[in-house]
Amino acid sequence: AFKRERFGDYPNNFLNYGYAILRAATARALSGSGLLNTLGIHHKSKYNAFALADDIMEPYRPFIDIIVRGIIDETSHVESLTPEFKNRLLKIPTVDVLMNGEKSPLMVAMGRTAASLAKCYAGEQRKILYPVVP
Protein backbone atom coordinates (compact mmCIF):
# COMPACT_ATOMS: atom_id res chain seq x y z
CA ALA A 1 0.00 0.00 0.00
CA PHE A 2 1.22 3.46 -0.90
CA LYS A 3 1.93 5.90 1.91
CA ARG A 4 2.52 9.60 1.18
CA GLU A 5 5.75 10.69 2.83
CA ARG A 6 8.00 13.65 2.20
CA PHE A 7 11.11 11.48 1.94
CA GLY A 8 9.34 8.20 1.28
CA ASP A 9 9.93 5.54 -1.29
CA TYR A 10 8.65 5.47 -4.86
CA PRO A 11 6.42 7.12 -6.09
CA ASN A 12 7.03 9.90 -3.56
CA ASN A 13 10.09 11.01 -5.53
CA PHE A 14 7.90 11.61 -8.59
CA LEU A 15 5.21 13.39 -6.58
CA ASN A 16 7.71 15.56 -4.72
CA TYR A 17 9.35 16.65 -7.96
CA GLY A 18 5.96 17.57 -9.41
CA TYR A 19 4.91 19.38 -6.25
CA ALA A 20 8.15 21.40 -6.28
CA ILE A 21 7.35 22.56 -9.81
CA LEU A 22 3.80 23.39 -8.77
CA ARG A 23 5.06 25.29 -5.72
CA ALA A 24 7.38 27.40 -7.85
CA ALA A 25 4.58 28.19 -10.32
CA THR A 26 2.29 29.13 -7.43
CA ALA A 27 4.89 31.37 -5.80
CA ARG A 28 5.47 33.12 -9.10
CA ALA A 29 1.74 33.72 -9.65
CA LEU A 30 1.28 35.05 -6.12
CA SER A 31 4.22 37.43 -6.48
CA GLY A 32 2.81 38.58 -9.81
CA SER A 33 -0.42 39.50 -8.03
CA GLY A 34 1.46 41.53 -5.45
CA LEU A 35 1.13 39.01 -2.63
CA LEU A 36 3.86 38.00 -0.20
CA ASN A 37 4.62 34.29 -0.23
CA THR A 38 5.89 34.40 3.35
CA LEU A 39 2.46 35.31 4.77
CA GLY A 40 0.57 32.03 4.78
CA ILE A 41 -3.02 31.34 5.76
CA HIS A 42 -2.69 27.86 7.26
CA HIS A 43 1.01 27.21 6.68
CA LYS A 44 2.86 29.36 9.17
CA SER A 45 6.54 29.14 9.96
CA LYS A 46 9.25 31.73 10.09
CA TYR A 47 11.43 29.23 8.25
CA ASN A 48 9.04 28.78 5.31
CA ALA A 49 9.47 31.51 2.71
CA PHE A 50 6.64 30.00 0.63
CA ALA A 51 3.88 29.49 3.20
CA LEU A 52 1.20 31.19 1.09
CA ALA A 53 2.23 29.21 -1.99
CA ASP A 54 1.92 26.03 0.07
CA ASP A 55 -1.64 27.04 1.01
CA ILE A 56 -2.80 28.07 -2.46
CA MET A 57 -1.29 25.14 -4.36
CA GLU A 58 -3.22 22.48 -2.39
CA PRO A 59 -6.24 22.25 -4.74
CA TYR A 60 -3.84 21.93 -7.70
CA ARG A 61 -2.08 18.84 -6.31
CA PRO A 62 -4.47 16.37 -7.99
CA PHE A 63 -3.16 17.50 -11.39
CA ILE A 64 0.31 16.32 -10.33
CA ASP A 65 -1.13 13.11 -8.93
CA ILE A 66 -2.86 12.35 -12.26
CA ILE A 67 0.35 12.89 -14.26
CA VAL A 68 2.39 10.73 -11.89
CA ARG A 69 -0.28 8.03 -11.98
CA GLY A 70 -0.09 8.07 -15.78
CA ILE A 71 3.68 7.62 -15.65
CA ILE A 72 3.31 4.71 -13.22
CA ASP A 73 0.65 3.05 -15.36
CA GLU A 74 2.78 3.39 -18.52
CA THR A 75 6.03 2.18 -17.04
CA SER A 76 4.85 -0.61 -14.78
CA HIS A 77 6.80 0.41 -11.72
CA VAL A 78 9.89 2.27 -12.90
CA GLU A 79 11.25 3.73 -9.67
CA SER A 80 13.93 6.05 -11.05
CA LEU A 81 13.15 9.68 -11.79
CA THR A 82 14.86 9.78 -15.19
CA PRO A 83 15.44 12.92 -17.28
CA GLU A 84 12.53 11.82 -19.49
CA PHE A 85 10.14 11.75 -16.52
CA LYS A 86 11.51 15.00 -15.15
CA ASN A 87 10.89 16.59 -18.55
CA ARG A 88 7.28 15.38 -18.51
CA LEU A 89 6.77 16.79 -15.03
CA LEU A 90 8.38 20.09 -16.03
CA LYS A 91 5.52 20.55 -18.49
CA ILE A 92 2.99 20.76 -15.64
CA PRO A 93 2.49 24.54 -16.03
CA THR A 94 1.31 23.95 -19.62
CA VAL A 95 -1.29 21.28 -18.77
CA ASP A 96 -4.80 22.41 -19.71
CA VAL A 97 -7.20 22.90 -16.82
CA LEU A 98 -10.84 23.98 -16.72
CA MET A 99 -11.79 27.11 -14.77
CA ASN A 100 -15.14 28.88 -15.05
CA GLY A 101 -16.00 26.84 -18.14
CA GLU A 102 -12.80 27.84 -19.98
CA LYS A 103 -9.72 25.76 -20.73
CA SER A 104 -6.36 27.36 -20.11
CA PRO A 105 -2.83 26.29 -19.19
CA LEU A 106 -2.37 25.60 -15.49
CA MET A 107 0.02 28.56 -15.20
CA VAL A 108 -2.66 30.94 -16.50
CA ALA A 109 -5.23 29.42 -14.14
CA MET A 110 -2.77 29.81 -11.27
CA GLY A 111 -2.45 33.51 -12.13
CA ARG A 112 -6.24 33.82 -12.01
CA THR A 113 -6.30 32.04 -8.66
CA ALA A 114 -3.67 34.41 -7.27
CA ALA A 115 -5.48 37.48 -8.63
CA SER A 116 -8.73 36.27 -7.08
CA LEU A 117 -6.99 35.86 -3.71
CA ALA A 118 -5.68 39.43 -3.96
CA LYS A 119 -9.24 40.58 -4.65
CA CYS A 120 -10.45 38.66 -1.60
CA TYR A 121 -7.87 40.41 0.56
CA ALA A 122 -8.96 43.76 -0.91
CA GLY A 123 -12.61 43.00 -0.11
CA GLU A 124 -13.62 43.00 -3.78
CA GLN A 125 -14.42 39.30 -3.91
CA ARG A 126 -15.40 36.62 -1.41
CA LYS A 127 -14.27 33.45 -3.16
CA ILE A 128 -10.92 32.25 -4.51
CA LEU A 129 -11.08 30.87 -8.08
CA TYR A 130 -9.79 27.36 -8.60
CA PRO A 131 -9.96 25.00 -11.57
CA VAL A 132 -12.21 21.99 -11.72
CA VAL A 133 -10.32 18.94 -10.49
CA PRO A 134 -10.73 16.00 -12.86
Tab-separated table of N, CA and C in Angstrom:
chain	number	residue	atom	x	y	z
A	1	ALA	N	0.841	-1.187	0.000
A	1	ALA	CA	0.000	0.000	0.000
A	1	ALA	C	0.883	1.245	0.000
A	2	PHE	N	0.472	2.213	-0.789
A	2	PHE	CA	1.217	3.461	-0.897
A	2	PHE	C	0.971	4.336	0.316
A	3	LYS	N	2.041	4.950	0.807
A	3	LYS	CA	1.934	5.903	1.906
A	3	LYS	C	2.654	7.170	1.501
A	4	ARG	N	1.936	8.306	1.542
A	4	ARG	CA	2.515	9.601	1.177
A	4	ARG	C	3.461	10.055	2.271
A	5	GLU	N	4.737	10.224	1.899
A	5	GLU	CA	5.755	10.686	2.830
A	5	GLU	C	6.687	11.637	2.101
A	6	ARG	N	7.128	12.659	2.804
A	6	ARG	CA	8.002	13.654	2.198
A	6	ARG	C	9.278	13.025	1.636
A	7	PHE	N	9.879	12.126	2.389
A	7	PHE	CA	11.115	11.484	1.938
A	7	PHE	C	10.910	9.986	1.720
A	8	GLY	N	9.677	9.607	1.414
A	8	GLY	CA	9.341	8.201	1.275
A	8	GLY	C	9.824	7.585	-0.027
A	9	ASP	N	9.559	6.314	-0.124
A	9	ASP	CA	9.932	5.537	-1.295
A	9	ASP	C	9.061	5.908	-2.487
A	10	TYR	N	9.412	5.328	-3.628
A	10	TYR	CA	8.648	5.472	-4.864
A	10	TYR	C	7.170	5.280	-4.569
A	11	PRO	N	6.279	6.054	-5.105
A	11	PRO	CA	6.424	7.119	-6.085
A	11	PRO	C	6.553	8.524	-5.476
A	12	ASN	N	6.887	8.595	-4.202
A	12	ASN	CA	7.031	9.900	-3.561
A	12	ASN	C	8.045	10.790	-4.271
A	13	ASN	N	9.101	10.199	-4.814
A	13	ASN	CA	10.095	11.013	-5.528
A	13	ASN	C	9.478	11.700	-6.750
A	14	PHE	N	8.584	11.019	-7.444
A	14	PHE	CA	7.896	11.606	-8.595
A	14	PHE	C	6.934	12.712	-8.131
A	15	LEU	N	6.161	12.410	-7.098
A	15	LEU	CA	5.209	13.389	-6.579
A	15	LEU	C	5.927	14.629	-6.048
A	16	ASN	N	6.982	14.419	-5.296
A	16	ASN	CA	7.709	15.557	-4.722
A	16	ASN	C	8.308	16.449	-5.799
A	17	TYR	N	8.810	15.863	-6.847
A	17	TYR	CA	9.351	16.647	-7.960
A	17	TYR	C	8.243	17.480	-8.607
A	18	GLY	N	7.106	16.857	-8.845
A	18	GLY	CA	5.962	17.571	-9.414
A	18	GLY	C	5.453	18.666	-8.499
A	19	TYR	N	5.383	18.381	-7.206
A	19	TYR	CA	4.912	19.384	-6.252
A	19	TYR	C	5.877	20.561	-6.157
A	20	ALA	N	7.164	20.310	-6.302
A	20	ALA	CA	8.153	21.402	-6.280
A	20	ALA	C	7.939	22.332	-7.474
A	21	ILE	N	7.635	21.758	-8.615
A	21	ILE	CA	7.348	22.562	-9.812
A	21	ILE	C	6.071	23.367	-9.593
A	22	LEU	N	5.071	22.721	-9.051
A	22	LEU	CA	3.801	23.393	-8.767
A	22	LEU	C	3.994	24.519	-7.747
A	23	ARG	N	4.787	24.279	-6.745
A	23	ARG	CA	5.056	25.293	-5.716
A	23	ARG	C	5.730	26.516	-6.325
A	24	ALA	N	6.690	26.289	-7.192
A	24	ALA	CA	7.384	27.404	-7.853
A	24	ALA	C	6.420	28.202	-8.728
A	25	ALA	N	5.554	27.505	-9.474
A	25	ALA	CA	4.577	28.191	-10.321
A	25	ALA	C	3.600	28.992	-9.468
A	26	THR	N	3.207	28.436	-8.340
A	26	THR	CA	2.290	29.127	-7.431
A	26	THR	C	2.949	30.368	-6.842
A	27	ALA	N	4.170	30.232	-6.382
A	27	ALA	CA	4.894	31.371	-5.799
A	27	ALA	C	5.043	32.491	-6.818
A	28	ARG	N	5.325	32.123	-8.032
A	28	ARG	CA	5.472	33.124	-9.102
A	28	ARG	C	4.147	33.850	-9.346
A	29	ALA	N	3.055	33.111	-9.414
A	29	ALA	CA	1.743	33.717	-9.651
A	29	ALA	C	1.351	34.643	-8.498
A	30	LEU	N	1.613	34.217	-7.281
A	30	LEU	CA	1.278	35.050	-6.119
A	30	LEU	C	2.087	36.342	-6.126
A	31	SER	N	3.373	36.231	-6.408
A	31	SER	CA	4.224	37.428	-6.485
A	31	SER	C	3.733	38.354	-7.584
A	32	GLY	N	3.320	37.792	-8.698
A	32	GLY	CA	2.809	38.576	-9.813
A	32	GLY	C	1.523	39.314	-9.480
A	33	SER	N	0.806	38.827	-8.469
A	33	SER	CA	-0.422	39.495	-8.030
A	33	SER	C	-0.169	40.427	-6.854
A	34	GLY	N	1.105	40.609	-6.525
A	34	GLY	CA	1.460	41.533	-5.450
A	34	GLY	C	1.345	40.962	-4.053
A	35	LEU	N	1.266	39.649	-3.941
A	35	LEU	CA	1.125	39.008	-2.634
A	35	LEU	C	2.475	38.507	-2.126
A	36	LEU	N	2.623	38.462	-0.820
A	36	LEU	CA	3.861	37.996	-0.203
A	36	LEU	C	3.754	36.513	0.119
A	37	ASN	N	4.643	35.740	-0.440
A	37	ASN	CA	4.623	34.291	-0.230
A	37	ASN	C	4.896	33.897	1.211
A	38	THR	N	5.542	34.750	1.971
A	38	THR	CA	5.893	34.399	3.350
A	38	THR	C	4.701	34.451	4.291
A	39	LEU	N	3.623	35.145	3.896
A	39	LEU	CA	2.456	35.312	4.771
A	39	LEU	C	1.382	34.284	4.438
A	40	GLY	N	1.499	33.114	5.044
A	40	GLY	CA	0.566	32.032	4.777
A	40	GLY	C	-0.745	32.174	5.517
A	41	ILE	N	-1.712	31.376	5.117
A	41	ILE	CA	-3.024	31.342	5.759
A	41	ILE	C	-3.032	30.220	6.802
A	42	HIS	N	-2.758	29.010	6.354
A	42	HIS	CA	-2.687	27.864	7.262
A	42	HIS	C	-1.241	27.453	7.527
A	43	HIS	N	-0.400	27.522	6.513
A	43	HIS	CA	1.013	27.205	6.683
A	43	HIS	C	1.689	28.419	7.308
A	44	LYS	N	2.222	28.236	8.477
A	44	LYS	CA	2.860	29.359	9.172
A	44	LYS	C	4.147	28.874	9.823
A	45	SER	N	5.246	29.443	9.377
A	45	SER	CA	6.540	29.139	9.963
A	45	SER	C	7.512	30.220	9.530
A	46	LYS	N	8.281	30.698	10.458
A	46	LYS	CA	9.249	31.732	10.094
A	46	LYS	C	10.349	31.171	9.203
A	47	TYR	N	10.411	29.869	9.088
A	47	TYR	CA	11.431	29.229	8.252
A	47	TYR	C	10.919	28.882	6.853
A	48	ASN	N	9.629	29.116	6.602
A	48	ASN	CA	9.037	28.777	5.307
A	48	ASN	C	8.777	30.054	4.517
A	49	ALA	N	9.607	30.303	3.541
A	49	ALA	CA	9.469	31.509	2.710
A	49	ALA	C	8.322	31.399	1.707
A	50	PHE	N	7.704	30.222	1.604
A	50	PHE	CA	6.643	30.003	0.628
A	50	PHE	C	5.362	29.489	1.278
A	51	ALA	N	5.056	29.972	2.464
A	51	ALA	CA	3.882	29.494	3.200
A	51	ALA	C	2.583	29.733	2.425
A	52	LEU	N	2.428	30.913	1.841
A	52	LEU	CA	1.202	31.192	1.087
A	52	LEU	C	1.117	30.305	-0.153
A	53	ALA	N	2.222	30.110	-0.826
A	53	ALA	CA	2.234	29.210	-1.992
A	53	ALA	C	1.820	27.802	-1.577
A	54	ASP	N	2.296	27.357	-0.417
A	54	ASP	CA	1.921	26.028	0.066
A	54	ASP	C	0.419	25.933	0.325
A	55	ASP	N	-0.185	27.024	0.789
A	55	ASP	CA	-1.636	27.040	1.006
A	55	ASP	C	-2.399	26.998	-0.312
A	56	ILE	N	-2.034	27.865	-1.222
A	56	ILE	CA	-2.800	28.067	-2.456
A	56	ILE	C	-2.635	26.916	-3.439
A	57	MET	N	-1.525	26.218	-3.409
A	57	MET	CA	-1.294	25.135	-4.359
A	57	MET	C	-2.064	23.858	-4.034
A	58	GLU	N	-2.577	23.733	-2.816
A	58	GLU	CA	-3.216	22.481	-2.388
A	58	GLU	C	-4.271	21.959	-3.369
A	59	PRO	N	-5.231	22.786	-3.814
A	59	PRO	CA	-6.243	22.253	-4.743
A	59	PRO	C	-5.688	21.892	-6.125
A	60	TYR	N	-4.459	22.288	-6.422
A	60	TYR	CA	-3.837	21.935	-7.700
A	60	TYR	C	-3.072	20.608	-7.626
A	61	ARG	N	-2.848	20.082	-6.451
A	61	ARG	CA	-2.078	18.844	-6.306
A	61	ARG	C	-2.635	17.667	-7.115
A	62	PRO	N	-3.955	17.514	-7.218
A	62	PRO	CA	-4.466	16.372	-7.994
A	62	PRO	C	-3.985	16.345	-9.448
A	63	PHE	N	-3.677	17.500	-10.022
A	63	PHE	CA	-3.155	17.503	-11.394
A	63	PHE	C	-1.802	16.810	-11.446
A	64	ILE	N	-0.989	17.004	-10.430
A	64	ILE	CA	0.314	16.320	-10.331
A	64	ILE	C	0.071	14.827	-10.136
A	65	ASP	N	-0.836	14.506	-9.226
A	65	ASP	CA	-1.128	13.106	-8.930
A	65	ASP	C	-1.554	12.346	-10.189
A	66	ILE	N	-2.372	12.981	-11.023
A	66	ILE	CA	-2.856	12.348	-12.258
A	66	ILE	C	-1.697	12.087	-13.220
A	67	ILE	N	-0.798	13.060	-13.366
A	67	ILE	CA	0.352	12.892	-14.263
A	67	ILE	C	1.259	11.777	-13.764
A	68	VAL	N	1.526	11.777	-12.466
A	68	VAL	CA	2.388	10.732	-11.892
A	68	VAL	C	1.720	9.376	-12.034
A	69	ARG	N	0.431	9.308	-11.816
A	69	ARG	CA	-0.281	8.033	-11.980
A	69	ARG	C	-0.164	7.530	-13.418
A	70	GLY	N	-0.250	8.444	-14.375
A	70	GLY	CA	-0.087	8.072	-15.778
A	70	GLY	C	1.292	7.505	-16.061
A	71	ILE	N	2.311	8.123	-15.480
A	71	ILE	CA	3.680	7.622	-15.649
A	71	ILE	C	3.799	6.221	-15.062
A	72	ILE	N	3.248	6.020	-13.884
A	72	ILE	CA	3.314	4.713	-13.224
A	72	ILE	C	2.593	3.662	-14.063
A	73	ASP	N	1.414	4.010	-14.563
A	73	ASP	CA	0.648	3.054	-15.364
A	73	ASP	C	1.375	2.681	-16.657
A	74	GLU	N	2.061	3.648	-17.261
A	74	GLU	CA	2.784	3.395	-18.519
A	74	GLU	C	4.047	2.563	-18.322
A	75	THR	N	4.698	2.757	-17.207
A	75	THR	CA	6.033	2.181	-17.041
A	75	THR	C	6.061	0.918	-16.214
A	76	SER	N	4.949	0.559	-15.648
A	76	SER	CA	4.849	-0.614	-14.779
A	76	SER	C	5.967	-0.652	-13.744
A	77	HIS	N	5.968	0.345	-12.911
A	77	HIS	CA	6.803	0.406	-11.719
A	77	HIS	C	8.277	0.725	-11.975
A	78	VAL	N	8.528	1.755	-12.756
A	78	VAL	CA	9.893	2.274	-12.896
A	78	VAL	C	10.107	3.229	-11.739
A	79	GLU	N	11.085	2.956	-10.889
A	79	GLU	CA	11.251	3.735	-9.667
A	79	GLU	C	12.178	4.924	-9.810
A	80	SER	N	12.932	5.000	-10.883
A	80	SER	CA	13.931	6.048	-11.049
A	80	SER	C	13.339	7.264	-11.755
A	81	LEU	N	13.620	8.421	-11.214
A	81	LEU	CA	13.149	9.681	-11.795
A	81	LEU	C	14.151	10.083	-12.879
A	82	THR	N	13.945	9.561	-14.072
A	82	THR	CA	14.861	9.778	-15.191
A	82	THR	C	14.669	11.168	-15.788
A	83	PRO	N	15.618	11.632	-16.595
A	83	PRO	CA	15.443	12.920	-17.276
A	83	PRO	C	14.162	12.975	-18.108
A	84	GLU	N	13.764	11.862	-18.705
A	84	GLU	CA	12.525	11.816	-19.491
A	84	GLU	C	11.316	12.123	-18.607
A	85	PHE	N	11.263	11.513	-17.424
A	85	PHE	CA	10.138	11.747	-16.521
A	85	PHE	C	10.186	13.153	-15.934
A	86	LYS	N	11.382	13.629	-15.638
A	86	LYS	CA	11.513	15.002	-15.149
A	86	LYS	C	11.002	15.985	-16.198
A	87	ASN	N	11.336	15.725	-17.461
A	87	ASN	CA	10.886	16.586	-18.548
A	87	ASN	C	9.362	16.594	-18.637
A	88	ARG	N	8.746	15.437	-18.481
A	88	ARG	CA	7.277	15.378	-18.505
A	88	ARG	C	6.677	16.169	-17.352
A	89	LEU	N	7.279	16.062	-16.192
A	89	LEU	CA	6.768	16.789	-15.033
A	89	LEU	C	7.024	18.287	-15.149
A	90	LEU	N	8.083	18.669	-15.834
A	90	LEU	CA	8.377	20.093	-16.025
A	90	LEU	C	7.343	20.776	-16.924
A	91	LYS	N	6.560	19.994	-17.623
A	91	LYS	CA	5.517	20.551	-18.492
A	91	LYS	C	4.206	20.805	-17.742
A	92	ILE	N	4.197	20.573	-16.449
A	92	ILE	CA	2.989	20.759	-15.640
A	92	ILE	C	2.363	22.131	-15.842
A	93	PRO	N	3.126	23.226	-15.852
A	93	PRO	CA	2.490	24.537	-16.029
A	93	PRO	C	1.728	24.699	-17.345
A	94	THR	N	1.992	23.840	-18.319
A	94	THR	CA	1.311	23.950	-19.618
A	94	THR	C	0.112	23.014	-19.753
A	95	VAL	N	-0.155	22.209	-18.742
A	95	VAL	CA	-1.292	21.284	-18.771
A	95	VAL	C	-2.585	22.085	-18.777
A	96	ASP	N	-3.512	21.722	-19.654
A	96	ASP	CA	-4.799	22.412	-19.710
A	96	ASP	C	-5.658	22.051	-18.504
A	97	VAL	N	-6.263	23.087	-17.918
A	97	VAL	CA	-7.203	22.903	-16.820
A	97	VAL	C	-8.477	23.676	-17.162
A	98	LEU	N	-9.558	23.340	-16.480
A	98	LEU	CA	-10.845	23.978	-16.718
A	98	LEU	C	-11.192	24.870	-15.527
A	99	MET	N	-11.417	26.161	-15.819
A	99	MET	CA	-11.791	27.111	-14.775
A	99	MET	C	-12.892	28.015	-15.323
A	100	ASN	N	-13.995	28.076	-14.618
A	100	ASN	CA	-15.140	28.882	-15.054
A	100	ASN	C	-15.571	28.554	-16.482
A	101	GLY	N	-15.553	27.276	-16.830
A	101	GLY	CA	-16.000	26.838	-18.142
A	101	GLY	C	-15.010	27.074	-19.264
A	102	GLU	N	-13.821	27.568	-18.964
A	102	GLU	CA	-12.800	27.837	-19.985
A	102	GLU	C	-11.553	27.006	-19.730
A	103	LYS	N	-10.997	26.476	-20.820
A	103	LYS	CA	-9.724	25.758	-20.731
A	103	LYS	C	-8.587	26.755	-20.837
A	104	SER	N	-7.566	26.543	-20.023
A	104	SER	CA	-6.362	27.356	-20.114
A	104	SER	C	-5.208	26.568	-19.504
A	105	PRO	N	-3.970	26.960	-19.822
A	105	PRO	CA	-2.832	26.290	-19.192
A	105	PRO	C	-2.863	26.498	-17.670
A	106	LEU	N	-2.384	25.538	-16.945
A	106	LEU	CA	-2.370	25.605	-15.492
A	106	LEU	C	-1.724	26.899	-14.999
A	107	MET	N	-0.664	27.336	-15.626
A	107	MET	CA	0.019	28.556	-15.198
A	107	MET	C	-0.889	29.777	-15.315
A	108	VAL	N	-1.709	29.836	-16.344
A	108	VAL	CA	-2.661	30.939	-16.503
A	108	VAL	C	-3.741	30.841	-15.422
A	109	ALA	N	-4.234	29.628	-15.184
A	109	ALA	CA	-5.228	29.420	-14.135
A	109	ALA	C	-4.659	29.803	-12.776
A	110	MET	N	-3.414	29.463	-12.538
A	110	MET	CA	-2.772	29.810	-11.271
A	110	MET	C	-2.712	31.324	-11.103
A	111	GLY	N	-2.447	32.043	-12.178
A	111	GLY	CA	-2.448	33.505	-12.130
A	111	GLY	C	-3.825	34.043	-11.776
A	112	ARG	N	-4.858	33.410	-12.323
A	112	ARG	CA	-6.236	33.825	-12.010
A	112	ARG	C	-6.579	33.510	-10.557
A	113	THR	N	-6.088	32.375	-10.063
A	113	THR	CA	-6.300	32.039	-8.656
A	113	THR	C	-5.642	33.079	-7.762
A	114	ALA	N	-4.402	33.427	-8.073
A	114	ALA	CA	-3.669	34.410	-7.273
A	114	ALA	C	-4.344	35.777	-7.319
A	115	ALA	N	-4.790	36.189	-8.499
A	115	ALA	CA	-5.476	37.479	-8.630
A	115	ALA	C	-6.781	37.476	-7.844
A	116	SER	N	-7.475	36.344	-7.838
A	116	SER	CA	-8.729	36.275	-7.081
A	116	SER	C	-8.458	36.348	-5.578
A	117	LEU	N	-7.359	35.766	-5.129
A	117	LEU	CA	-6.992	35.863	-3.714
A	117	LEU	C	-6.695	37.312	-3.343
A	118	ALA	N	-5.972	38.010	-4.207
A	118	ALA	CA	-5.676	39.426	-3.961
A	118	ALA	C	-6.978	40.228	-3.858
A	119	LYS	N	-7.947	39.902	-4.705
A	119	LYS	CA	-9.244	40.582	-4.650
A	119	LYS	C	-9.994	40.248	-3.358
A	120	CYS	N	-9.830	39.037	-2.880
A	120	CYS	CA	-10.447	38.659	-1.597
A	120	CYS	C	-9.843	39.481	-0.468
A	121	TYR	N	-8.534	39.609	-0.462
A	121	TYR	CA	-7.868	40.415	0.562
A	121	TYR	C	-8.303	41.876	0.487
A	122	ALA	N	-8.554	42.365	-0.712
A	122	ALA	CA	-8.955	43.757	-0.907
A	122	ALA	C	-10.447	43.977	-0.637
A	123	GLY	N	-11.187	42.894	-0.381
A	123	GLY	CA	-12.613	42.997	-0.107
A	123	GLY	C	-13.468	43.132	-1.349
A	124	GLU	N	-12.894	42.877	-2.512
A	124	GLU	CA	-13.625	43.003	-3.777
A	124	GLU	C	-14.295	41.700	-4.195
A	125	GLN	N	-13.940	40.632	-3.539
A	125	GLN	CA	-14.420	39.301	-3.914
A	125	GLN	C	-14.441	38.462	-2.648
A	126	ARG	N	-15.304	37.451	-2.620
A	126	ARG	CA	-15.398	36.619	-1.411
A	126	ARG	C	-14.937	35.181	-1.628
A	127	LYS	N	-14.597	34.842	-2.861
A	127	LYS	CA	-14.266	33.453	-3.163
A	127	LYS	C	-13.022	33.381	-4.043
A	128	ILE	N	-12.122	32.468	-3.711
A	128	ILE	CA	-10.919	32.245	-4.514
A	128	ILE	C	-11.298	31.345	-5.687
A	129	LEU	N	-10.825	31.690	-6.885
A	129	LEU	CA	-11.085	30.872	-8.079
A	129	LEU	C	-10.097	29.713	-8.145
A	130	TYR	N	-10.619	28.544	-8.391
A	130	TYR	CA	-9.787	27.358	-8.596
A	130	TYR	C	-10.333	26.575	-9.780
A	131	PRO	N	-9.475	25.821	-10.456
A	131	PRO	CA	-9.962	24.995	-11.566
A	131	PRO	C	-10.751	23.798	-11.072
A	132	VAL	N	-11.499	23.223	-11.992
A	132	VAL	CA	-12.214	21.988	-11.719
A	132	VAL	C	-11.184	20.865	-11.669
A	133	VAL	N	-11.246	20.079	-10.617
A	133	VAL	CA	-10.318	18.944	-10.486
A	133	VAL	C	-10.927	17.746	-11.189
A	134	PRO	N	-10.168	17.154	-12.122
A	134	PRO	CA	-10.725	16.000	-12.861
A	134	PRO	C	-10.956	14.784	-11.984
